[in-house]
């Protein structure tokens, strides 16, 4: 019986009846080799004995290469699905990745343009289960990932700008080992552990939990070398004064400061260069490199004089490009923030249960727990960030290959329809 007005809901995870017939699973590579040998003159019986596949199976696949697999059949042909996969991959490379709803809309537009009507789809619009099944069938080529939103200004970074940056970087890094190359960047650790899945009564639409949070955050400067070494942290509190109790119990070598805004100012950056960067770099022989963004707070006569004294050179990243060229941004901060939420959640469930926000005298201890949490993976993450940003080893193609194409969304849609219409 065919329903035109309603889509047929299919189980997302099909559970086979254990009383049903059990079909032997055939290795696709072994089947291909067996058919190739039969084509070269081997008999069916010999091929069946050699590859452990019944001769009748070999006979059917030899005389019908387009044989259908057992069970339910897909609504789109194999050629159509392969074309659709290629389109999804191209869109992702262009910087316009599509979601499940976009996938369903594309299939509808394709069917409408070809004059095809599939009764299983309501008005030719596939249901959500089609998208889930499609992704499951092609999990070897496609995968659902959480994407990062970037502004148009970031997407506007051109290959010309990046090539100029790498021309300068190659010249500066010539003969400089990874241990002498340091990337620095500031971030903040917030007072909100974020949302988390909880167990609730079935039918409860808006589960809530009691936990004090605030919008406050503490700024931290992180720095790491290309060989995976993490330098001591530099913490900046939002306060008028700095008290001794705010600096006790933190990670070894951490330095603390304060500012009215809670962010890094020129004086804070000067102090970071003098107390964190130089003590590490002055032990190394030869030329040293500091890589970071070109904020105005990073320039001062004192900073420049100190760096010249110890043969330290600055390399500033192109504007709006840190999501591709900043090693800490690319591979270190995300696992750091994930670990911070776990550390903060544990504290709020225990000692900090009745605290409105994180007291500044508790923050150093939490920061120490955070660094212990990420200690096992920090070195590999840092090295991955330097490699992905084309810094260590130097390789501009690592970044240039991730540039989105200069196209409009309308061009993407037109390309999809042209690609599918050729099937």
Tab-separated table of C-alpha atoms in Angstrom, residues 190-193 210-217 344 347-348 350-360 362 366:
chain	number	residue	atom	x	y	z
A	190	UNK	CA	34.310	32.107	32.056
A	191	UNK	CA	32.250	31.370	35.158
A	192	UNK	CA	29.648	29.361	33.223
A	193	UNK	CA	30.163	25.564	32.888
A	210	UNK	CA	20.121	24.865	40.180
A	211	UNK	CA	23.668	26.154	39.738
A	212	UNK	CA	25.025	29.650	40.304
A	213	UNK	CA	26.709	31.180	37.255
A	214	UNK	CA	27.709	34.667	36.155
A	215	UNK	CA	28.957	36.445	33.066
A	216	UNK	CA	32.345	37.180	34.623
A	217	UNK	CA	35.555	35.841	33.058
A	344	UNK	CA	34.393	24.258	36.860
A	347	UNK	CA	33.953	22.678	41.718
A	348	UNK	CA	30.410	24.096	41.540
A	350	UNK	CA	31.266	20.592	45.568
A	351	UNK	CA	33.070	23.395	47.359
A	352	UNK	CA	31.627	26.166	45.187
A	353	UNK	CA	28.006	25.027	45.366
A	354	UNK	CA	26.841	28.146	47.229
A	355	UNK	CA	29.221	30.647	45.604
A	356	UNK	CA	27.682	33.234	43.276
A	357	UNK	CA	30.847	33.303	41.144
A	358	UNK	CA	34.450	32.123	41.310
A	359	UNK	CA	36.271	33.963	44.149
A	360	UNK	CA	39.602	35.270	42.926
A	362	UNK	CA	40.021	30.127	44.349
A	366	UNK	CA	41.155	25.779	39.580
